[in-house]
Amino acid sequence: GENVEQHPSTLSVQEGDSAVIKCTYSDSASNYFPWYKQELGKRPQLIIDIRSNVGEKKDQRIAVTLNKTAKHFSLHITETQPEDSAVYFCAASPSSGSARQLTFGSGTQLTVLP
Amino acid sequence: DTEVTQTPKHLVMGMTNKKSLKCEQHMGHRAMYWYKQKAKKPPELMFVYSYEKLSINESVPSRFSPECPNSSLLNLHLHALQPEDSALYLCASSQPLVEKLFFGSGTQLSVL
């Protein structure tokens, strides 16, 4: 099955700096890579996703890059703000017909210091 | 309606109790999921229903029994749980052939 590794487990940055979180995956059949943000006591919320036919995707201050050859993908947050503080999970999923089977990374606790 | 609604939000039960968790979505999604999340850990997949049929069971103990009565509802029946089953139980849904999973707010379960 798929195995997703995520680093670092904790990350502290000063407000306004950039944050980068990295993930690697093992299953070459995986073709969908979402990132979820989870604030304490709340649901995981999809913040950005990328498919394997795309190398990079941006949405305002958030970007994701994918290197299929190396089987790794990264989340980049620029101009960080205190409200970006949360746990971030990467995930990977192969194409599986009518349902998606996501395998999550272990999570990164991001703290943005004011 | 763009939400996945879960009830109850909190549940405390004894090891001999029987309880049910409920999940509802009205987005027309035909895949629904149960995940279990322990504190400071990622969600772990338990069950997947596709077109109201159980398609994936990740070797979950039989004290957890899922049910999908129709395309909008998903239940998780709980019986004879153990204290280690205490966790946040998340429901999610997605549209077939569309990747995005939407999560509910979860039920925080405590087993005494």
mmCIF file of C-alpha atoms in Angstrom:
data_model
loop_
_atom_site.group_PDB
_atom_site.id
_atom_site.type_symbol
_atom_site.label_atom_id
_atom_site.label_comp_id
_atom_site.label_asym_id
_atom_site.label_seq_id
_atom_site.Cartn_x
_atom_site.Cartn_y
_atom_site.Cartn_z
ATOM 1 C CA GLY A 1 0.000 0.000 0.000
ATOM 2 C CA GLU A 2 0.897 3.674 -0.094
ATOM 3 C CA ASN A 3 3.245 5.185 2.499
ATOM 4 C CA VAL A 4 3.522 8.955 2.926
ATOM 5 C CA GLU A 5 6.279 10.576 4.943
ATOM 6 C CA GLN A 6 6.060 14.207 6.006
ATOM 7 C CA HIS A 7 8.696 16.601 7.340
ATOM 8 C CA PRO A 8 9.204 18.514 9.515
ATOM 9 C CA SER A 9 6.886 17.490 12.341
ATOM 10 C CA THR A 10 7.015 20.998 13.824
ATOM 11 C CA LEU A 11 7.860 24.292 12.172
ATOM 12 C CA SER A 12 8.041 27.768 13.696
ATOM 13 C CA VAL A 13 8.391 30.852 11.525
ATOM 14 C CA GLN A 14 8.196 34.571 12.071
ATOM 15 C CA GLU A 15 5.163 36.339 10.694
ATOM 16 C CA GLY A 16 5.819 37.362 7.106
ATOM 17 C CA ASP A 17 8.366 34.622 6.467
ATOM 18 C CA SER A 18 7.801 31.614 4.218
ATOM 19 C CA ALA A 19 7.083 28.074 5.365
ATOM 20 C CA VAL A 20 7.827 24.883 3.442
ATOM 21 C CA ILE A 21 6.537 21.407 4.276
ATOM 22 C CA LYS A 22 7.736 18.359 2.366
ATOM 23 C CA CYS A 23 6.225 14.935 1.710
ATOM 24 C CA THR A 24 7.356 11.816 -0.069
ATOM 25 C CA TYR A 25 5.204 8.954 -1.263
ATOM 26 C CA SER A 26 5.954 5.386 -2.234
ATOM 27 C CA ASP A 27 3.259 4.244 -4.667
ATOM 28 C CA SER A 28 3.943 5.319 -8.239
ATOM 29 C CA ALA A 29 0.238 4.764 -8.972
ATOM 30 C CA SER A 30 -0.707 7.725 -6.761
ATOM 31 C CA ASN A 31 -1.933 10.585 -8.896
ATOM 32 C CA TYR A 32 -3.697 12.976 -6.538
ATOM 33 C CA PHE A 33 -2.051 14.931 -3.715
ATOM 34 C CA PRO A 34 -4.144 17.145 -1.446
ATOM 35 C CA TRP A 35 -3.085 19.255 1.504
ATOM 36 C CA TYR A 36 -5.328 19.711 4.522
ATOM 37 C CA LYS A 37 -5.174 22.296 7.294
ATOM 38 C CA GLN A 38 -6.554 21.323 10.677
ATOM 39 C CA GLU A 39 -6.970 23.824 13.475
ATOM 40 C CA LEU A 40 -7.266 22.563 17.018
ATOM 41 C CA GLY A 41 -10.610 20.834 17.574
ATOM 42 C CA LYS A 42 -11.773 21.398 14.004
ATOM 43 C CA ARG A 43 -12.198 19.385 10.822
ATOM 44 C CA PRO A 44 -9.425 18.944 8.253
ATOM 45 C CA GLN A 45 -9.996 21.513 5.510
ATOM 46 C CA LEU A 46 -8.711 21.102 1.986
ATOM 47 C CA ILE A 47 -6.484 24.065 1.167
ATOM 48 C CA ILE A 48 -4.916 23.043 -2.115
ATOM 49 C CA ASP A 49 -4.479 19.919 -4.217
ATOM 50 C CA ILE A 50 -2.527 18.840 -7.255
ATOM 51 C CA ARG A 51 -2.810 16.070 -9.786
ATOM 52 C CA SER A 52 0.097 14.141 -11.187
ATOM 53 C CA ASN A 53 -0.167 15.731 -14.627
ATOM 54 C CA VAL A 54 0.723 19.140 -13.163
ATOM 55 C CA GLY A 55 4.065 20.225 -11.687
ATOM 56 C CA GLU A 56 2.968 23.272 -9.711
ATOM 57 C CA LYS A 57 -0.211 24.961 -8.562
ATOM 58 C CA LYS A 58 -0.731 28.282 -6.795
ATOM 59 C CA ASP A 59 -3.590 29.824 -4.893
ATOM 60 C CA GLN A 60 -2.758 33.252 -3.519
ATOM 61 C CA ARG A 61 -0.132 32.720 -0.757
ATOM 62 C CA ILE A 62 -0.183 28.930 -1.052
ATOM 63 C CA ALA A 63 1.578 26.806 -3.651
ATOM 64 C CA VAL A 64 2.227 23.125 -4.105
ATOM 65 C CA THR A 65 4.954 21.550 -6.218
ATOM 66 C CA LEU A 66 5.171 17.949 -7.365
ATOM 67 C CA ASN A 67 8.155 15.958 -8.574
ATOM 68 C CA LYS A 68 6.800 12.653 -9.891
ATOM 69 C CA THR A 69 10.208 11.235 -10.671
ATOM 70 C CA ALA A 70 11.443 11.718 -7.134
ATOM 71 C CA LYS A 71 7.996 10.993 -5.659
ATOM 72 C CA HIS A 72 7.888 14.075 -3.524
ATOM 73 C CA PHE A 73 5.654 17.103 -3.204
ATOM 74 C CA SER A 74 5.841 20.243 -1.118
ATOM 75 C CA LEU A 75 3.598 22.937 0.313
ATOM 76 C CA HIS A 76 4.846 26.516 0.254
ATOM 77 C CA ILE A 77 3.176 29.264 2.251
ATOM 78 C CA THR A 78 4.439 32.792 1.683
ATOM 79 C CA GLU A 79 3.911 35.898 3.827
ATOM 80 C CA THR A 80 2.774 33.758 6.742
ATOM 81 C CA GLN A 81 0.205 35.129 9.165
ATOM 82 C CA PRO A 82 -0.699 34.040 12.719
ATOM 83 C CA GLU A 83 -3.937 32.520 11.388
ATOM 84 C CA ASP A 84 -1.846 30.104 9.317
ATOM 85 C CA SER A 85 -0.911 28.389 12.601
ATOM 86 C CA ALA A 86 -2.376 24.872 12.464
ATOM 87 C CA VAL A 87 -1.489 21.262 11.714
ATOM 88 C CA TYR A 88 -0.970 20.589 8.023
ATOM 89 C CA PHE A 89 -1.391 17.117 6.534
ATOM 90 C CA CYS A 90 -0.299 16.001 3.103
ATOM 91 C CA ALA A 91 -1.948 13.002 1.497
ATOM 92 C CA ALA A 92 -1.647 10.812 -1.564
ATOM 93 C CA SER A 93 -4.160 8.729 -3.415
ATOM 94 C CA PRO A 94 -4.162 6.421 -6.417
ATOM 95 C CA SER A 95 -6.977 6.537 -8.878
ATOM 96 C CA SER A 96 -9.502 4.088 -7.501
ATOM 97 C CA GLY A 97 -12.674 4.395 -9.484
ATOM 98 C CA SER A 98 -15.618 5.761 -7.595
ATOM 99 C CA ALA A 99 -13.946 6.442 -4.241
ATOM 100 C CA ARG A 100 -10.696 8.016 -3.093
ATOM 101 C CA GLN A 101 -8.472 6.186 -0.625
ATOM 102 C CA LEU A 102 -6.271 8.876 0.919
ATOM 103 C CA THR A 103 -3.127 8.007 2.832
ATOM 104 C CA PHE A 104 -2.067 10.870 5.083
ATOM 105 C CA GLY A 105 1.339 12.012 6.191
ATOM 106 C CA SER A 106 2.027 12.328 9.906
ATOM 107 C CA GLY A 107 1.355 16.069 10.008
ATOM 108 C CA THR A 108 3.298 19.285 10.577
ATOM 109 C CA GLN A 109 2.474 21.651 13.436
ATOM 110 C CA LEU A 110 3.083 25.114 11.982
ATOM 111 C CA THR A 111 3.392 28.009 14.415
ATOM 112 C CA VAL A 112 3.582 31.551 13.072
ATOM 113 C CA LEU A 113 5.089 33.866 15.658
ATOM 114 C CA PRO A 114 3.823 37.470 15.666
ATOM 115 C CA ASP B 1 -25.618 22.903 1.029
ATOM 116 C CA THR B 2 -21.867 22.361 0.937
ATOM 117 C CA GLU B 3 -21.363 20.710 4.277
ATOM 118 C CA VAL B 4 -20.977 17.310 5.819
ATOM 119 C CA THR B 5 -22.914 17.282 9.081
ATOM 120 C CA GLN B 6 -22.063 14.927 11.921
ATOM 121 C CA THR B 7 -23.994 14.232 15.109
ATOM 122 C CA PRO B 8 -23.434 14.148 17.973
ATOM 123 C CA LYS B 9 -20.425 16.456 18.341
ATOM 124 C CA HIS B 10 -19.408 14.809 21.597
ATOM 125 C CA LEU B 11 -20.213 11.365 22.979
ATOM 126 C CA VAL B 12 -19.249 9.665 26.214
ATOM 127 C CA MET B 13 -20.088 5.993 26.513
ATOM 128 C CA GLY B 14 -19.328 3.051 28.716
ATOM 129 C CA MET B 15 -17.835 -0.149 27.438
ATOM 130 C CA THR B 16 -21.196 -1.947 27.539
ATOM 131 C CA ASN B 17 -23.177 0.757 25.755
ATOM 132 C CA LYS B 18 -24.500 0.759 22.203
ATOM 133 C CA LYS B 19 -24.458 4.077 20.388
ATOM 134 C CA SER B 20 -24.513 5.366 16.824
ATOM 135 C CA LEU B 21 -22.730 8.182 15.046
ATOM 136 C CA LYS B 22 -24.534 9.886 12.187
ATOM 137 C CA CYS B 23 -23.309 11.680 9.103
ATOM 138 C CA GLU B 24 -25.339 13.505 6.479
ATOM 139 C CA GLN B 25 -24.500 15.331 3.248
ATOM 140 C CA HIS B 26 -26.692 16.871 0.587
ATOM 141 C CA MET B 27 -24.046 17.571 -2.046
ATOM 142 C CA GLY B 28 -25.026 14.579 -4.163
ATOM 143 C CA HIS B 29 -21.784 12.803 -3.285
ATOM 144 C CA ARG B 30 -21.888 9.051 -3.822
ATOM 145 C CA ALA B 31 -18.765 8.091 -1.863
ATOM 146 C CA MET B 32 -18.753 8.382 1.917
ATOM 147 C CA TYR B 33 -16.013 7.582 4.384
ATOM 148 C CA TRP B 34 -15.364 7.019 8.064
ATOM 149 C CA TYR B 35 -11.994 8.063 9.465
ATOM 150 C CA LYS B 36 -10.630 7.744 12.994
ATOM 151 C CA GLN B 37 -8.225 10.378 14.312
ATOM 152 C CA LYS B 38 -6.293 10.155 17.548
ATOM 153 C CA ALA B 39 -4.857 13.316 19.088
ATOM 154 C CA LYS B 40 -1.868 14.736 17.191
ATOM 155 C CA LYS B 41 -2.121 11.963 14.581
ATOM 156 C CA PRO B 42 -3.377 11.898 10.992
ATOM 157 C CA PRO B 43 -6.819 10.553 10.100
ATOM 158 C CA GLU B 44 -6.893 6.795 9.525
ATOM 159 C CA LEU B 45 -9.336 5.329 7.041
ATOM 160 C CA MET B 46 -11.871 2.869 8.485
ATOM 161 C CA PHE B 47 -14.573 2.329 5.868
ATOM 162 C CA VAL B 48 -15.515 3.502 2.403
ATOM 163 C CA TYR B 49 -18.971 3.342 0.858
ATOM 164 C CA SER B 50 -19.352 3.809 -2.854
ATOM 165 C CA TYR B 51 -22.872 4.081 -4.265
ATOM 166 C CA GLU B 52 -24.212 2.897 -0.889
ATOM 167 C CA LYS B 53 -22.139 -0.291 -0.997
ATOM 168 C CA LEU B 54 -19.259 -1.019 1.339
ATOM 169 C CA SER B 55 -16.173 -1.005 -0.846
ATOM 170 C CA ILE B 56 -13.333 -0.774 1.659
ATOM 171 C CA ASN B 57 -13.051 -2.081 5.224
ATOM 172 C CA GLU B 58 -9.596 -1.436 6.625
ATOM 173 C CA SER B 59 -9.619 -4.442 8.966
ATOM 174 C CA VAL B 60 -11.677 -2.578 11.529
ATOM 175 C CA PRO B 61 -12.839 -4.576 14.612
ATOM 176 C CA SER B 62 -16.422 -5.806 14.450
ATOM 177 C CA ARG B 63 -17.403 -3.607 17.390
ATOM 178 C CA PHE B 64 -17.599 -0.874 14.717
ATOM 179 C CA SER B 65 -20.439 -1.496 12.272
ATOM 180 C CA PRO B 66 -21.043 0.918 9.394
ATOM 181 C CA GLU B 67 -24.331 1.414 7.608
ATOM 182 C CA CYS B 68 -25.291 3.479 4.576
ATOM 183 C CA PRO B 69 -29.120 3.646 4.464
ATOM 184 C CA ASN B 70 -29.204 5.969 1.433
ATOM 185 C CA SER B 71 -26.975 8.195 -0.642
ATOM 186 C CA SER B 72 -27.108 11.049 1.893
ATOM 187 C CA LEU B 73 -26.659 9.229 5.170
ATOM 188 C CA LEU B 74 -23.883 7.263 6.781
ATOM 189 C CA ASN B 75 -24.012 5.715 10.243
ATOM 190 C CA LEU B 76 -21.414 4.114 12.452
ATOM 191 C CA HIS B 77 -22.852 1.759 15.067
ATOM 192 C CA LEU B 78 -20.725 1.258 18.170
ATOM 193 C CA HIS B 79 -20.932 -1.648 20.586
ATOM 194 C CA ALA B 80 -18.681 -2.915 23.376
ATOM 195 C CA LEU B 81 -15.972 -0.363 22.671
ATOM 196 C CA GLN B 82 -12.665 -0.191 24.488
ATOM 197 C CA PRO B 83 -11.052 2.892 26.079
ATOM 198 C CA GLU B 84 -8.445 2.884 23.285
ATOM 199 C CA ASP B 85 -11.274 3.551 20.827
ATOM 200 C CA SER B 86 -11.570 7.068 22.229
ATOM 201 C CA ALA B 87 -10.838 9.402 19.319
ATOM 202 C CA LEU B 88 -12.288 11.912 16.893
ATOM 203 C CA TYR B 89 -14.436 10.121 14.315
ATOM 204 C CA LEU B 90 -14.600 11.957 11.026
ATOM 205 C CA CYS B 91 -17.039 11.430 8.203
ATOM 206 C CA ALA B 92 -16.147 12.560 4.691
ATOM 207 C CA SER B 93 -17.744 12.500 1.277
ATOM 208 C CA SER B 94 -16.697 12.913 -2.322
ATOM 209 C CA GLN B 95 -18.118 12.861 -5.804
ATOM 210 C CA PRO B 96 -17.192 9.778 -7.869
ATOM 211 C CA LEU B 97 -14.297 10.465 -10.223
ATOM 212 C CA VAL B 98 -13.715 13.835 -8.506
ATOM 213 C CA GLU B 99 -10.866 13.838 -6.085
ATOM 214 C CA LYS B 100 -11.860 16.300 -3.387
ATOM 215 C CA LEU B 101 -12.857 14.887 -0.017
ATOM 216 C CA PHE B 102 -14.939 17.057 2.277
ATOM 217 C CA PHE B 103 -14.810 16.319 5.995
ATOM 218 C CA GLY B 104 -17.441 16.783 8.652
ATOM 219 C CA SER B 105 -16.594 18.374 11.996
ATOM 220 C CA GLY B 106 -16.360 15.011 13.648
ATOM 221 C CA THR B 107 -17.648 13.307 16.775
ATOM 222 C CA GLN B 108 -15.288 13.383 19.746
ATOM 223 C CA LEU B 109 -15.824 10.001 21.384
ATOM 224 C CA SER B 110 -14.734 9.092 24.895
ATOM 225 C CA VAL B 111 -15.052 5.499 26.073
ATOM 226 C CA LEU B 112 -14.948 5.049 29.835
#
